[in-house]
Tab-separated table of C-alpha atoms in Angstrom:
chain	number	residue	atom	x	y	z
A	1	MET	CA	238.342	-116.996	-101.072
A	2	LYS	CA	242.038	-117.996	-102.470
A	3	GLN	CA	245.056	-116.962	-100.393
A	4	ARG	CA	248.343	-117.574	-102.207
A	5	PHE	CA	251.929	-116.289	-101.265
A	6	VAL	CA	254.536	-116.680	-104.327
A	7	ILE	CA	258.112	-115.893	-104.217
A	8	ILE	CA	260.267	-116.180	-107.294
A	9	VAL	CA	263.814	-115.958	-106.924
A	10	LEU	CA	265.888	-115.096	-109.809
A	11	ASP	CA	269.298	-116.586	-108.545
A	12	GLY	CA	272.090	-114.167	-108.724
A	13	PHE	CA	270.352	-111.356	-110.265
A	14	GLY	CA	271.725	-108.330	-108.194
A	15	ILE	CA	271.249	-104.520	-108.711
A	16	GLY	CA	274.496	-103.117	-107.226
A	17	ALA	CA	277.272	-103.847	-104.681
A	18	MET	CA	276.433	-103.758	-100.885
A	19	ASN	CA	278.189	-100.842	-99.095
A	20	ASP	CA	280.492	-103.425	-97.488
A	21	ALA	CA	281.430	-105.298	-100.458
A	22	ALA	CA	284.960	-103.684	-100.519
A	23	THR	CA	285.729	-104.918	-97.246
A	24	VAL	CA	283.680	-108.446	-97.311
A	25	ARG	CA	284.618	-109.469	-100.620
A	26	PRO	CA	287.054	-107.058	-102.166
A	27	GLY	CA	286.500	-106.572	-105.907
A	28	ASP	CA	282.735	-106.764	-105.419
A	29	GLU	CA	282.435	-103.214	-104.793
A	30	LYS	CA	282.225	-102.761	-108.736
A	31	ALA	CA	279.755	-105.483	-109.083
A	32	ASN	CA	276.268	-104.648	-110.560
A	33	THR	CA	274.613	-107.666	-112.482
A	34	LEU	CA	271.856	-105.961	-113.988
A	35	ARG	CA	273.832	-103.075	-115.236
A	36	SER	CA	276.379	-105.319	-116.628
A	37	ILE	CA	273.904	-106.939	-118.926
A	38	LEU	CA	272.263	-103.397	-119.987
A	39	ASP	CA	275.772	-102.677	-121.023
A	40	ASP	CA	275.881	-105.267	-123.320
A	41	PHE	CA	272.410	-105.553	-124.432
A	42	PRO	CA	270.740	-101.859	-123.822
A	43	GLU	CA	267.749	-102.595	-125.955
A	44	MET	CA	266.502	-105.564	-123.394
A	45	LYS	CA	263.203	-105.714	-122.529
A	46	LEU	CA	261.495	-107.324	-119.775
A	47	PRO	CA	257.859	-106.172	-119.920
A	48	ALA	CA	256.560	-108.006	-116.739
A	49	LEU	CA	259.730	-107.084	-114.562
A	50	GLU	CA	259.451	-103.640	-115.816
A	51	SER	CA	255.673	-103.253	-114.886
A	52	LEU	CA	256.527	-104.445	-111.336
A	53	GLY	CA	259.131	-101.772	-110.705
A	54	LEU	CA	262.388	-103.480	-111.751
A	55	MET	CA	263.898	-100.084	-112.995
A	56	ASN	CA	262.648	-98.314	-109.937
A	57	ALA	CA	264.342	-100.791	-107.520
A	58	TYR	CA	267.592	-100.439	-109.666
A	59	GLY	CA	267.210	-96.528	-109.504
A	60	LYS	CA	267.992	-95.851	-113.223
A	61	GLU	CA	266.204	-96.200	-116.463
A	62	SER	CA	267.514	-98.038	-119.533
A	63	ALA	CA	266.998	-97.395	-123.417
A	64	ARG	CA	263.912	-99.546	-123.347
A	65	MET	CA	262.701	-99.961	-119.819
A	66	HIS	CA	261.560	-97.310	-117.621
A	67	PHE	CA	260.260	-96.225	-114.124
A	68	VAL	CA	256.607	-97.188	-113.221
A	69	PRO	CA	255.118	-94.657	-110.907
A	70	GLU	CA	252.593	-97.196	-109.340
A	71	ALA	CA	254.961	-99.976	-108.941
A	72	ASN	CA	255.360	-101.620	-105.443
A	73	PHE	CA	259.049	-102.167	-104.762
A	74	GLY	CA	262.326	-101.764	-102.738
A	75	LYS	CA	265.310	-103.576	-102.474
A	76	SER	CA	267.072	-105.823	-100.003
A	77	GLU	CA	270.575	-106.116	-98.328
A	78	LEU	CA	271.976	-109.664	-97.493
A	79	MET	CA	272.641	-110.459	-94.079
A	80	HIS	CA	274.232	-113.674	-94.602
A	81	PHE	CA	278.292	-113.587	-94.887
A	82	GLY	CA	279.381	-113.387	-98.498
A	83	ALA	CA	276.998	-114.181	-101.347
A	84	ASP	CA	275.878	-117.770	-101.382
A	85	THR	CA	272.769	-119.583	-102.750
A	86	PHE	CA	272.412	-121.832	-100.090
A	87	MET	CA	272.616	-119.452	-96.981
A	88	GLY	CA	270.711	-116.927	-99.294
A	89	HIS	CA	267.746	-119.048	-99.296
A	90	GLN	CA	268.020	-119.915	-95.696
A	91	GLU	CA	267.896	-116.286	-95.036
A	92	ILE	CA	264.880	-115.948	-97.102
A	93	MET	CA	263.234	-118.485	-95.187
A	94	GLY	CA	263.613	-116.939	-91.895
A	95	THR	CA	267.198	-117.960	-90.711
A	96	LEU	CA	269.282	-115.541	-88.736
A	97	PRO	CA	272.968	-116.205	-90.267
A	98	LYS	CA	275.903	-117.189	-88.259
A	99	LYS	CA	279.321	-116.144	-89.358
A	100	PRO	CA	280.920	-119.332	-90.554
A	101	THR	CA	284.724	-119.784	-90.533
A	102	VAL	CA	286.798	-120.510	-93.558
A	103	ASP	CA	289.111	-123.331	-92.751
A	104	PRO	CA	291.100	-126.396	-94.620
A	105	PHE	CA	289.535	-129.539	-93.499
A	106	LEU	CA	292.806	-130.450	-91.809
A	107	THR	CA	291.871	-128.156	-88.999
A	108	HIS	CA	289.017	-130.092	-88.039
A	109	ALA	CA	290.100	-133.753	-89.069
A	110	GLU	CA	290.977	-134.958	-85.626
A	111	ALA	CA	287.961	-133.433	-83.966
A	112	VAL	CA	285.680	-135.045	-86.770
A	113	ALA	CA	287.434	-138.333	-86.391
A	114	ALA	CA	287.149	-138.373	-82.783
A	115	HIS	CA	283.323	-137.356	-82.914
A	116	LEU	CA	282.658	-140.343	-85.598
A	117	LYS	CA	284.270	-142.718	-83.526
A	118	LYS	CA	282.458	-141.717	-80.300
A	119	ASN	CA	279.450	-142.176	-81.977
A	120	GLY	CA	280.302	-146.053	-83.145
A	121	HIS	CA	281.946	-145.216	-86.476
A	122	LYS	CA	284.904	-146.846	-88.200
A	123	VAL	CA	287.361	-144.221	-88.964
A	124	GLU	CA	290.490	-144.306	-91.085
A	125	ILE	CA	292.469	-141.043	-91.648
A	126	ILE	CA	294.234	-140.677	-94.852
A	127	ASN	CA	297.386	-138.642	-94.626
A	128	ARG	CA	298.975	-137.035	-97.776
A	129	ASP	CA	301.668	-134.863	-97.494
A	130	GLY	CA	300.890	-133.292	-94.230
A	131	LEU	CA	297.008	-133.098	-95.430
A	132	LYS	CA	294.420	-135.235	-93.976
A	133	TYR	CA	290.905	-136.547	-95.072
A	134	ILE	CA	288.774	-139.236	-93.658
A	135	VAL	CA	287.138	-142.637	-94.726
A	136	CYS	CA	284.232	-143.605	-92.362
A	137	ASP	CA	282.692	-146.866	-92.563
A	138	ASP	CA	284.531	-147.879	-95.432
A	139	TYR	CA	282.501	-146.204	-97.987
A	140	VAL	CA	282.190	-142.490	-96.962
A	141	THR	CA	284.805	-139.869	-97.583
A	142	VAL	CA	285.049	-136.387	-95.518
A	143	GLY	CA	287.330	-133.775	-96.808
A	144	ASP	CA	287.412	-130.371	-98.369
A	145	ASN	CA	285.131	-129.183	-101.222
A	146	LEU	CA	287.491	-128.353	-104.321
A	147	GLU	CA	284.699	-126.467	-106.361
A	148	ALA	CA	283.593	-123.706	-104.017
A	149	ASP	CA	285.565	-120.960	-102.585
A	150	LEU	CA	288.409	-122.982	-100.750
A	151	GLY	CA	287.775	-123.549	-97.114
A	152	MET	CA	284.183	-122.540	-97.216
A	153	CYS	CA	282.513	-126.133	-97.459
A	154	TYR	CA	283.393	-129.767	-96.974
A	155	ASN	CA	282.118	-132.545	-98.786
A	156	VAL	CA	280.917	-135.983	-97.551
A	157	THR	CA	280.793	-138.324	-100.489
A	158	ALA	CA	279.849	-142.070	-100.940
A	159	PRO	CA	279.306	-144.759	-103.749
A	160	LEU	CA	275.698	-145.310	-102.902
A	161	ASP	CA	275.746	-149.049	-104.218
A	162	TYR	CA	277.733	-149.826	-101.081
A	163	ILE	CA	276.059	-147.543	-98.281
A	164	SER	CA	272.735	-146.024	-98.355
A	165	PHE	CA	272.252	-142.398	-98.616
A	166	GLU	CA	270.402	-142.312	-95.304
A	167	LYS	CA	273.504	-143.865	-93.401
A	168	GLU	CA	275.741	-141.367	-95.310
A	169	LEU	CA	273.526	-138.635	-94.202
A	170	GLU	CA	273.971	-139.620	-90.734
A	171	ILE	CA	277.701	-139.434	-90.994
A	172	GLY	CA	277.189	-135.946	-92.641
A	173	GLU	CA	275.064	-134.649	-89.788
A	174	LEU	CA	277.772	-135.766	-87.188
A	175	VAL	CA	280.438	-133.950	-89.133
A	176	ARG	CA	278.221	-131.128	-89.139
A	177	GLU	CA	278.072	-130.881	-85.325
A	178	VAL	CA	281.725	-130.524	-85.352
A	179	VAL	CA	282.819	-128.064	-88.162
A	180	THR	CA	282.052	-124.650	-88.314
A	181	VAL	CA	282.316	-123.659	-92.155
A	182	GLY	CA	279.242	-122.640	-93.994
A	183	ARG	CA	278.329	-125.757	-95.252
A	184	VAL	CA	278.794	-129.779	-95.202
A	185	ILE	CA	277.540	-131.254	-98.637
A	186	VAL	CA	276.438	-134.960	-98.332
A	187	PHE	CA	276.021	-136.630	-101.828
A	188	GLY	CA	276.620	-139.736	-103.728
A	189	GLY	CA	275.567	-141.593	-106.866
A	190	THR	CA	275.308	-145.051	-108.044
A	191	GLY	CA	277.595	-147.149	-110.406
A	192	ASN	CA	280.836	-145.726	-109.167
A	193	THR	CA	283.349	-147.386	-106.370
A	194	MET	CA	285.656	-146.408	-103.913
A	195	GLU	CA	288.301	-146.655	-106.513
A	196	ASP	CA	286.648	-143.981	-108.554
A	197	LEU	CA	286.631	-141.870	-105.366
A	198	PHE	CA	290.173	-142.281	-104.640
A	199	ALA	CA	291.215	-141.607	-108.218
A	200	ALA	CA	289.383	-137.989	-107.687
A	201	GLU	CA	291.372	-137.423	-105.123
A	202	GLU	CA	293.011	-133.882	-105.319
A	203	ASN	CA	295.203	-131.443	-103.624
A	204	LYS	CA	295.072	-127.698	-103.876
A	205	MET	CA	297.467	-124.993	-102.947
A	206	GLY	CA	299.082	-127.436	-100.437
A	207	ARG	CA	296.349	-126.737	-97.865
A	208	PHE	CA	293.282	-128.445	-99.198
A	209	ILE	CA	292.479	-132.184	-99.845
A	210	GLY	CA	289.372	-133.831	-100.856
A	211	ILE	CA	287.384	-135.880	-103.602
A	212	ALA	CA	286.784	-133.698	-106.666
A	213	SER	CA	283.194	-134.404	-107.242
A	214	SER	CA	283.256	-133.631	-110.800
A	215	LYS	CA	285.831	-136.498	-111.404
A	216	SER	CA	284.095	-138.635	-108.686
A	217	LYS	CA	281.272	-140.233	-111.132
A	218	SER	CA	278.819	-139.252	-108.415
A	219	TYR	CA	276.546	-137.541	-111.080
A	220	GLU	CA	276.304	-139.998	-113.592
A	221	GLN	CA	273.463	-142.089	-111.998
A	222	GLY	CA	271.545	-142.386	-108.825
A	223	TYR	CA	272.620	-139.012	-107.745
A	224	GLN	CA	271.513	-137.839	-104.176
A	225	CYS	CA	272.398	-134.599	-102.164
A	226	ARG	CA	271.750	-132.663	-99.029
A	227	HIS	CA	273.190	-129.406	-97.971
A	228	LEU	CA	273.867	-129.077	-94.204
A	229	GLY	CA	274.451	-125.185	-93.490
A	230	TYR	CA	276.000	-123.678	-90.364
A	231	GLY	CA	273.453	-122.528	-87.881
A	232	VAL	CA	270.462	-123.728	-90.015
A	233	ASN	CA	267.458	-125.018	-87.956
A	234	LYS	CA	264.440	-125.886	-90.116
A	235	ASN	CA	262.098	-125.825	-87.398
A	236	VAL	CA	262.315	-121.880	-87.355
A	237	GLN	CA	262.031	-121.537	-91.118
A	238	ALA	CA	258.756	-120.811	-93.083
A	239	PRO	CA	258.163	-123.739	-94.849
A	240	THR	CA	258.451	-125.968	-91.542
A	241	ILE	CA	256.192	-123.339	-89.652
A	242	LEU	CA	253.798	-123.095	-92.504
A	243	THR	CA	253.342	-127.020	-93.165
A	244	LYS	CA	253.096	-127.421	-89.235
A	245	ALA	CA	250.348	-124.820	-89.243
A	246	GLY	CA	248.571	-126.515	-92.019
A	247	ILE	CA	249.572	-124.455	-94.720
A	248	PRO	CA	250.618	-126.253	-97.974
A	249	VAL	CA	254.218	-125.181	-99.302
A	250	THR	CA	255.695	-126.156	-102.514
A	251	LEU	CA	259.441	-125.498	-103.356
A	252	ILE	CA	260.415	-125.515	-106.976
A	253	GLY	CA	263.811	-125.595	-108.621
A	254	LYS	CA	266.910	-125.414	-106.624
A	255	VAL	CA	265.181	-124.353	-103.501
A	256	ALA	CA	263.590	-127.631	-103.347
A	257	ASP	CA	267.247	-129.170	-103.128
A	258	ILE	CA	268.553	-126.793	-100.384
A	259	VAL	CA	265.662	-125.818	-98.137
A	260	ALA	CA	263.969	-128.190	-95.701
A	261	ASN	CA	260.548	-129.131	-96.519
A	262	ASP	CA	259.623	-132.220	-94.882
A	263	MET	CA	255.854	-132.033	-94.801
A	264	GLY	CA	255.489	-130.157	-98.076
A	265	THR	CA	255.820	-130.644	-101.998
A	266	SER	CA	259.607	-130.198	-103.212
A	267	ILE	CA	260.170	-130.288	-107.066
A	268	SER	CA	263.702	-130.271	-108.151
A	269	CYS	CA	264.045	-128.440	-111.773
A	270	VAL	CA	266.603	-126.703	-113.801
A	271	PRO	CA	265.549	-125.475	-117.046
A	272	THR	CA	263.805	-121.922	-116.633
A	273	PRO	CA	260.483	-122.508	-118.800
A	274	GLU	CA	259.787	-125.613	-116.939
A	275	CYS	CA	260.166	-124.084	-113.676
A	276	MET	CA	257.873	-121.283	-114.413
A	277	ASN	CA	255.456	-123.819	-115.862
A	278	LEU	CA	255.623	-125.896	-112.539
A	279	THR	CA	255.083	-122.661	-110.622
A	280	TYR	CA	252.062	-121.616	-112.684
A	281	ASP	CA	250.474	-125.177	-112.503
A	282	ALA	CA	251.054	-125.096	-108.662
A	283	PHE	CA	249.497	-121.935	-108.197
A	284	MET	CA	246.575	-122.647	-110.443
A	285	ASN	CA	245.876	-125.798	-108.338
A	286	MET	CA	246.062	-124.257	-104.985
A	287	GLU	CA	243.432	-122.695	-103.007
A	288	LYS	CA	245.743	-121.484	-100.121
A	289	GLY	CA	249.626	-121.899	-99.552
A	290	PHE	CA	253.165	-120.684	-100.145
A	291	ILE	CA	255.266	-121.236	-103.339
A	292	CYS	CA	258.861	-120.509	-103.680
A	293	THR	CA	260.556	-121.033	-107.029
A	294	ASN	CA	264.303	-120.471	-107.700
A	295	ILE	CA	265.065	-119.833	-111.327
A	296	GLN	CA	268.899	-121.207	-111.315
A	297	GLU	CA	269.847	-120.520	-114.864
A	298	THR	CA	270.372	-116.919	-114.521
A	299	ASP	CA	273.083	-117.781	-111.838
A	300	LEU	CA	274.459	-120.397	-114.190
A	301	ALA	CA	274.836	-117.832	-116.869
A	302	GLY	CA	276.607	-115.670	-114.406
A	303	HIS	CA	279.275	-118.381	-113.476
A	304	SER	CA	279.544	-118.736	-117.287
A	305	GLN	CA	280.252	-115.380	-117.470
A	306	ASP	CA	277.687	-115.050	-120.511
A	307	SER	CA	275.678	-111.931	-120.387
A	308	ALA	CA	273.734	-113.196	-123.731
A	309	ARG	CA	272.815	-116.188	-121.910
A	310	TYR	CA	271.691	-114.237	-118.812
A	311	LYS	CA	269.616	-112.026	-120.751
A	312	GLU	CA	267.932	-114.927	-122.609
A	313	VAL	CA	267.096	-116.791	-119.356
A	314	LEU	CA	265.854	-113.498	-117.917
A	315	GLU	CA	263.519	-113.127	-121.002
A	316	GLN	CA	262.145	-116.827	-120.153
A	317	ALA	CA	261.422	-115.911	-116.455
A	318	ASP	CA	259.557	-112.546	-117.475
A	319	ALA	CA	257.478	-114.618	-120.000
A	320	GLY	CA	256.282	-117.120	-116.950
A	321	ILE	CA	255.725	-114.236	-114.781
A	322	ALA	CA	253.741	-112.457	-117.454
A	323	ARG	CA	251.773	-115.641	-117.599
A	324	LEU	CA	251.068	-115.600	-113.800
A	325	LEU	CA	250.250	-112.110	-113.315
A	326	PRO	CA	246.532	-112.196	-114.821
A	327	GLU	CA	245.664	-115.400	-112.674
A	328	MET	CA	246.230	-113.556	-109.348
A	329	GLU	CA	243.315	-112.642	-107.382
A	330	GLU	CA	242.683	-109.842	-104.806
A	331	ASN	CA	244.292	-111.744	-101.892
A	332	ASP	CA	247.231	-113.310	-103.582
A	333	ILE	CA	250.654	-111.790	-103.201
A	334	LEU	CA	253.640	-112.213	-105.567
A	335	ILE	CA	257.275	-111.432	-104.550
A	336	ILE	CA	260.155	-111.213	-107.086
A	337	GLN	CA	263.652	-111.030	-105.636
A	338	ALA	CA	267.097	-112.415	-105.952
A	339	ASP	CA	269.476	-113.982	-103.215
A	340	HIS	CA	272.885	-112.392	-104.357
A	341	GLY	CA	274.562	-110.958	-107.425
A	342	ASN	CA	276.594	-112.886	-110.319
A	343	ASP	CA	277.999	-110.194	-112.340
A	344	PRO	CA	278.850	-111.793	-115.862
A	345	ASN	CA	281.335	-109.034	-116.693
A	346	ILE	CA	283.188	-108.796	-113.012
A	347	GLY	CA	286.026	-110.870	-114.645
A	348	ASN	CA	285.644	-113.985	-112.547
A	349	SER	CA	282.955	-116.588	-112.181
A	350	LYS	CA	282.048	-116.080	-108.650
A	351	HIS	CA	278.908	-114.762	-106.725
A	352	THR	CA	278.669	-111.251	-106.050
A	353	ARG	CA	277.833	-108.984	-102.929
A	354	GLU	CA	274.855	-107.252	-104.298
A	355	CYS	CA	271.615	-105.769	-103.276
A	356	VAL	CA	268.714	-107.374	-104.828
A	357	PRO	CA	265.451	-106.262	-106.210
A	358	LEU	CA	262.209	-106.612	-104.254
A	359	LEU	CA	259.036	-106.290	-106.463
A	360	ILE	CA	255.630	-107.027	-105.042
A	361	TYR	CA	252.259	-107.644	-106.812
A	362	ARG	CA	249.084	-107.740	-105.279
A	363	LYS	CA	245.889	-107.015	-107.385
A	364	GLY	CA	244.904	-103.300	-106.646
A	365	LEU	CA	247.873	-102.292	-104.584
A	366	LYS	CA	249.745	-99.413	-106.043
A	367	ASN	CA	252.656	-97.053	-104.714
A	368	ALA	CA	253.802	-99.557	-101.750
A	369	ARG	CA	257.354	-98.886	-100.785
A	370	VAL	CA	259.004	-101.291	-98.659
A	371	GLY	CA	262.147	-99.528	-98.671
A	372	ILE	CA	265.835	-100.938	-98.088
A	373	ARG	CA	265.173	-104.099	-96.256
A	374	LYS	CA	268.302	-105.190	-93.941
A	375	THR	CA	267.614	-109.051	-94.514
A	376	MET	CA	266.131	-110.891	-97.041
A	377	SER	CA	264.473	-112.916	-93.999
A	378	ASP	CA	261.733	-110.077	-94.113
A	379	ASN	CA	260.116	-111.972	-96.972
A	380	GLY	CA	259.861	-115.171	-95.089
A	381	ALA	CA	258.444	-113.003	-91.981
A	382	THR	CA	256.049	-111.351	-94.144
A	383	CYS	CA	254.894	-114.696	-95.568
A	384	CYS	CA	254.137	-116.202	-92.170
A	385	ASP	CA	252.399	-113.009	-90.906
A	386	TYR	CA	250.217	-113.179	-94.054
A	387	PHE	CA	249.197	-116.755	-92.999
A	388	LYS	CA	248.938	-115.537	-89.248
A	389	ALA	CA	251.502	-118.180	-88.409
A	390	GLU	CA	254.461	-118.285	-85.965
A	391	ARG	CA	257.237	-115.746	-87.185
A	392	PRO	CA	260.443	-117.289	-88.370
A	393	GLU	CA	263.601	-116.490	-86.092
A	394	ASN	CA	264.746	-113.668	-88.115
A	395	GLY	CA	262.964	-111.048	-90.087
A	396	THR	CA	260.589	-108.125	-89.746
A	397	SER	CA	257.306	-108.474	-91.645
A	398	TYR	CA	256.234	-105.379	-93.896
A	399	LEU	CA	252.680	-106.844	-94.514
A	400	ASP	CA	251.351	-103.718	-93.278
A	401	LEU	CA	253.043	-101.786	-96.157
A	402	ILE	CA	251.364	-104.135	-98.823
A	403	GLY	CA	247.890	-104.477	-97.781
A	404	GLY	CA	247.684	-106.454	-94.668
A	405	TYR	CA	245.744	-109.424	-93.966
A	406	ALA	CA	243.779	-111.113	-96.457
A	407	ASN	CA	240.097	-110.167	-96.517
């Protein structure tokens, strides 16, 4: 008998601001991603999501989408601080979020340099108008990330024709041991040089300095990347727990790039139809296992403040979900959720701190209510519970509310 647990994350698809948004992210108290799209396109129809209880979770009907009395649904708050795709997915997989600091790299530059030297690395500190960044082992720069909210991330960048990604990653992991910001992003590409990196040096607001990734030519060929999160331990997350227990794990889309899955299958992908086709194929070829898919293009549409594109991507995802539903057997479970909001009409291109829908399908299951979950880790905990595996460090299983263990 087949036993498959699937989570599809519609990245950035929030359904209303969290109660703490006004204090945690001022301005986000006005956010509601789904409402904004419906305001612009009141005739939007998402048949599969509607049938799963999207409007029930949202709490309001639209012109063409209505409550479904037999739907299985709830919604989830975010436990991680802010509204972040990386930390959102770590939370989903069972990580207990730690509160990161928001600091310019200057705050940690000397400590990072000392730690790198202590571990046998050559270090040069670059000084620019009172700001500092690091060049390690001649080819690895360490400085502020200039693309995300300033002070939230540091970049470790290298031209990979001159140093291997594995050695760059070792340096990034040492940086991670010292700093307390949310992410250390280790990346590089081939075909570029240190001159290209130095030419991409930028100073912002007189407090932040680093290599502008978009100008570094790192993305043009041979790109490799690893995100190192604050307080993230892969050993207490669902993918590692499950694969150690012999349960196959497949990650598809952006989740494949940001969640550790050393013993499983990870497939990077961005186009929504392709992500949904890969999900369908993985599901059909799996007897037992866990699949998590991230639909990134919803989030990209939010960043572009393009509700028309957001609607189009939702329709593509909905079609893929509609194709998957008839193939699900009695013991299979499907969860549709998001990881934060990204309101295209909020007036800026940043993520928004919103509750996310929690839609559940299990053949024959009706009227299951899982309420308002305090953390998205409840989904990872439920998945591990479903397979009778060790639970992750965070989250409470709601398996008893959706049919219990497989027969």
